[in-house]
């Protein structure tokens, strides 16, 4: 079975990701001929599962692009906080404040 | 590609907040005649259809009865107190501002039980080279104390951790030393089947303020069927030590040290589903005030024997709803017993506070909320990741404690992978879900179910279970008698904390 894919609906990247998730036994081939993409497989059920997953991945990629800024912000904040870099950078400020206090007391 | 983007752009606009109505970003879900409405700040309202339509149509006027409630919770665009809402978001997502607080030390893979659902990859009790050495334990504790957090929790797990008692004893003493040196506070916990517990060990653990937790799956016959102890009766072992430790907890006045009340965990299998009432009663008989009705994860032996012990989300939710209603009815009669999962979710929903549950976060707690140190020094993002590693798939392994600094661990590709793939803003179902402010996905379970860390929540059983639990809670949160019980649970926790 060879089926042409509408590139306006399924991004090539989504097809590749779907293949890596669904097709563990390498039964699906993604064939590129010029501007067109064809899916070749003999397993009809696997093909349907693959197309569902491709649609899901396509939606997810669109959403990731749309929300990229907030995703990056939250993830970077979480990892930077876990490392503790922010606190390390703040340390000199604290030292200066302490020195200032001492000066005030004098 | 241009055509494609335009198409999707139009689709997305259609489901975007309708700005012409001047309503801020909200998410909603209809349950029966009521609408649950939430926003990014973690605030919620449960309203009827007429009010919901008025909210969407911006017809709620300032003299409307509902206006103060909606305005104070950030649902009226022209009247939003961003200072208050931001502080609410910060409280709910406080984990984003700190390092991993939970550090799991797998002291041994050896175990003397043969539980039918074992998820921890345990080995026979006479297996060799399966214990954590003191050097590895020490390095793991040193790494734990490097975490960018003031309160850390060190949890000893296994296998059966009491099988490596000498290393555990040394580790507890070393943690106490590290506490003094670092100025950080460490909560030490032991998860054990109690079969190897004796007076001497119990005394040491109590004196060093170690909180003790065991597994109890219900009444004697059921517990023994699921938690198989070839050399004895697993129920009697657990129950007798729960009683002993509870007695010590109740009579601790005047002690120099603080004794924690023992706790227990339930794992729900297919066998358990008909006995929702009996299980709760068993916990009450043992004076346990909290029961954690945990669904089974398809990892380890549980995955292999899923046909025998597993169930689908509908079956679990029917069980959960019946058990939950029974627990609420007991509370209404004045008997205190809490369901742990609901308690943690209610803390998020009602109090806008982070209960410290690493499984329900965005991003999830893998690596940035918890770290699991295997017996041989291998570090995993979480305990589930370690169990998957035991099955042969090392996707969640960060490296080995001997080769990595704390910064290397957090900066690893594995931690970044988990953080990115568990971000709900890139999840097709989650970013519009009404429960998104309180929920989270688990890359390890996703991988186990679908061979993808991102997962597909349209078909995920875990998603269905959590969605169902949220529905069950929100159906009751609008009822005054239930809300009073929920409030009692949340304030009770504070009271006991105060006592300690």
XYZ file of N, CA, C and O in Angstrom, chain A residues 6-12 20-21 24 53 56-60 62-67 70-71 74-75 77-85 87-88, chain B residues 1 3-4 7-8 12 16 96-100 148 362-363 368 406-407 410-411 416 419-420 423 425-428 431 436 450-452 454-456 458:
296
model
N -0.868 14.581 2.521
C -1.067 16.017 2.311
C -0.101 16.790 3.220
O -0.255 16.800 4.446
N 0.885 17.410 2.609
C 1.907 18.104 3.413
C 1.347 19.320 4.144
O 1.947 19.835 5.082
N 0.194 19.801 3.687
C -0.432 20.935 4.379
C -0.994 20.508 5.738
O -1.219 21.321 6.623
N -1.295 19.226 5.868
C -1.862 18.736 7.143
C -0.765 18.119 8.013
O -0.693 18.394 9.204
N 0.067 17.289 7.411
C 1.089 16.593 8.196
C 2.480 17.150 7.889
O 2.959 17.013 6.751
N 3.110 17.737 8.894
C 4.480 18.219 8.694
C 5.417 17.013 8.596
O 5.208 16.024 9.310
N 6.444 17.069 7.747
C 7.372 15.927 7.616
C 7.976 15.520 8.968
O 8.135 14.333 9.249
N 8.862 6.942 14.704
C 9.745 6.483 15.787
C 8.944 5.946 16.982
O 9.419 5.100 17.728
N 7.711 6.429 17.152
C 6.897 5.959 18.287
C 6.123 4.687 17.930
O 6.101 3.720 18.682
N 7.869 0.132 15.623
C 9.057 -0.454 16.265
C 9.721 -1.508 15.379
O 10.896 -1.778 15.494
N -1.189 9.088 15.155
C -0.049 9.599 15.916
C 0.581 10.789 15.189
O 0.989 11.763 15.808
N -1.412 13.790 15.908
C -1.151 14.244 17.277
C 0.181 14.983 17.339
O 0.287 16.053 17.937
N 1.203 14.412 16.701
C 2.530 15.043 16.735
C 2.525 16.372 15.995
O 3.188 17.325 16.408
N 1.760 16.439 14.925
C 1.680 17.690 14.169
C 1.057 18.798 15.023
O 1.551 19.924 15.080
N -0.017 18.436 15.714
C -0.664 19.410 16.609
C 0.287 19.840 17.721
O 0.375 21.007 18.077
N 1.002 18.856 18.255
C 1.919 19.149 19.355
C 3.044 20.083 18.912
O 3.389 21.031 19.626
N 2.939 22.247 16.453
C 2.365 23.587 16.239
C 2.203 24.307 17.570
O 2.518 25.490 17.708
N 1.692 23.544 18.544
C 1.464 24.121 19.868
C 2.791 24.525 20.524
O 2.893 25.588 21.150
N 3.799 23.675 20.368
C 5.110 23.978 20.945
C 5.679 25.260 20.327
O 6.233 26.096 21.033
N 5.515 25.398 19.010
C 6.001 26.622 18.351
C 5.242 27.837 18.886
O 5.832 28.872 19.191
N 3.926 27.675 19.041
C 3.086 28.795 19.483
C 3.430 29.207 20.926
O 3.487 30.388 21.244
N 3.633 28.214 21.772
C 3.877 28.507 23.195
C 5.367 28.472 23.548
O 5.724 28.324 24.720
N 6.810 30.709 26.518
C 6.426 30.359 27.904
C 7.056 29.018 28.309
O 7.492 28.848 29.449
N 7.157 28.095 27.342
C 7.788 26.798 27.637
C 9.253 27.028 28.014
O 9.746 26.496 29.017
N 9.540 28.774 31.553
C 9.274 27.898 32.711
C 10.397 26.868 32.873
O 10.916 26.662 33.972
N 10.795 26.247 31.770
C 11.818 25.192 31.852
C 13.162 25.768 32.291
O 13.839 25.194 33.158
N 13.686 28.497 33.979
C 13.576 28.923 35.379
C 13.721 27.715 36.309
O 14.448 27.770 37.308
N 13.013 26.625 35.958
C 13.038 25.431 36.811
C 14.446 24.848 36.899
O 14.928 24.511 37.991
N 15.126 24.747 35.771
C 16.466 24.135 35.777
C 17.485 25.067 36.437
O 18.311 24.632 37.251
N 17.403 26.374 36.123
C 18.331 27.333 36.745
C 18.148 27.362 38.263
O 19.126 27.409 39.019
N 16.891 27.303 38.715
C 16.635 27.291 40.161
C 17.194 26.020 40.795
O 17.720 26.047 41.909
N 17.047 24.904 40.084
C 17.533 23.632 40.626
C 19.053 23.660 40.775
O 19.601 23.185 41.769
N 19.723 24.242 39.790
C 21.186 24.337 39.881
C 21.579 25.307 40.997
O 22.560 25.105 41.701
N 20.776 26.351 41.139
C 21.054 27.326 42.204
C 21.936 28.459 41.733
O 22.545 29.156 42.520
N 22.045 28.637 40.409
C 22.919 29.677 39.869
C 22.453 31.056 40.280
O 23.257 31.925 40.566
N 21.004 32.048 42.954
C 21.414 32.387 44.318
C 22.902 32.711 44.395
O 23.314 33.611 45.088
N 23.682 31.912 43.604
C 25.130 32.137 43.626
C 25.447 33.537 43.093
O 26.306 34.228 43.579
N 3.815 24.983 3.356
C 3.861 25.241 4.807
C 3.079 26.492 5.199
O 2.465 26.566 6.231
N 0.381 27.677 3.808
C -1.057 27.381 3.837
C -1.393 26.680 5.143
O -2.365 27.026 5.819
N -0.510 25.726 5.491
C -0.738 24.931 6.692
C -0.793 25.808 7.943
O -1.696 25.722 8.757
N -3.952 27.785 8.160
C -5.098 26.950 8.564
C -5.120 26.763 10.080
O -6.113 27.005 10.735
N -3.974 26.369 10.619
C -3.908 26.095 12.055
C -4.110 27.380 12.854
O -4.745 27.376 13.889
N -6.802 27.895 15.838
C -6.434 28.288 17.190
C -7.154 29.548 17.630
O -7.533 29.686 18.774
N -9.417 30.495 21.083
C -8.751 31.437 21.991
C -9.793 32.154 22.857
O -10.960 32.224 22.484
N 9.225 25.581 41.206
C 9.992 26.137 40.081
C 11.153 26.989 40.590
O 12.097 27.265 39.864
N 11.079 27.388 41.846
C 12.083 28.302 42.391
C 13.107 27.597 43.279
O 13.834 28.239 44.018
N 13.141 26.272 43.242
C 14.085 25.554 44.111
C 14.591 24.272 43.456
O 14.093 23.871 42.403
N 15.561 23.637 44.101
C 16.155 22.413 43.555
C 15.430 21.169 44.027
O 14.416 21.253 44.722
N 15.957 19.994 43.643
C 15.303 18.741 44.038
C 15.293 18.549 45.558
O 16.351 18.608 46.193
N 19.719 22.912 45.804
C 19.377 24.299 46.088
C 18.013 24.385 46.776
O 17.031 24.873 46.220
N 4.277 20.870 36.601
C 4.659 21.305 35.260
C 5.836 22.257 35.374
O 5.658 23.364 35.859
N 7.044 21.872 34.968
C 7.454 20.550 34.497
C 7.463 19.545 35.655
O 7.468 19.948 36.818
N 14.582 17.689 38.653
C 14.523 19.016 39.285
C 13.698 19.017 40.574
O 13.725 20.001 41.315
N 26.945 17.773 41.230
C 25.517 18.106 41.318
C 25.080 18.922 40.099
O 24.025 18.688 39.509
N 25.932 19.870 39.689
C 25.591 20.722 38.545
C 25.500 19.898 37.256
O 24.624 20.136 36.428
N 21.998 18.115 37.172
C 20.849 18.953 36.795
C 20.976 19.438 35.353
O 19.985 19.584 34.648
N 22.205 19.671 34.927
C 22.439 20.186 33.569
C 22.426 19.088 32.508
O 22.658 19.360 31.336
N 16.880 17.673 31.142
C 16.274 18.630 30.202
C 15.173 17.957 29.378
O 14.117 18.545 29.148
N 12.131 17.658 31.568
C 11.503 18.960 31.840
C 10.755 19.466 30.615
O 9.637 19.967 30.730
N 11.364 19.314 29.454
C 10.711 19.810 28.233
C 9.507 18.950 27.854
O 8.453 19.474 27.513
N 6.302 19.552 29.926
C 5.718 20.894 29.998
C 4.316 20.875 29.386
O 4.146 20.540 28.219
N 2.365 23.101 28.463
C 2.060 24.078 27.412
C 2.286 23.503 26.015
O 1.868 24.086 25.030
N 2.984 22.366 25.937
C 3.181 21.761 24.620
C 2.358 20.483 24.468
O 2.546 19.716 23.528
N 1.460 20.243 25.413
C 0.625 19.039 25.358
C -0.727 19.358 24.732
O -1.434 20.253 25.208
N -1.066 18.602 23.720
C -2.273 18.898 22.943
C -3.526 18.960 23.831
O -4.317 19.878 23.732
N -2.980 21.799 27.543
C -2.874 23.259 27.630
C -4.248 23.924 27.662
O -4.375 25.070 28.076
N -5.447 21.921 34.242
C -4.040 22.165 33.959
C -3.266 22.846 35.102
O -2.126 22.454 35.398
N 3.565 4.262 26.088
C 3.491 4.590 24.658
C 4.843 4.688 23.959
O 4.911 5.097 22.798
N 5.929 4.377 24.652
C 7.288 4.478 24.117
C 7.620 5.899 23.671
O 8.350 6.107 22.701
N 7.060 6.888 24.347
C 7.370 8.280 24.047
C 7.306 9.057 25.354
O 6.333 8.909 26.098
N 6.874 12.146 25.707
C 5.850 13.193 25.599
C 4.468 12.611 25.864
O 3.646 13.212 26.551
N 4.214 11.454 25.317
C 2.941 10.786 25.544
C 1.816 11.379 24.717
O 1.976 12.410 24.065
N 0.702 10.690 24.749
C -0.471 11.153 24.028
C -1.648 11.050 24.991
O -2.183 9.974 25.222
N -4.597 11.790 24.774
C -5.905 11.395 24.230
C -6.156 9.920 24.555
O -7.281 9.504 24.794
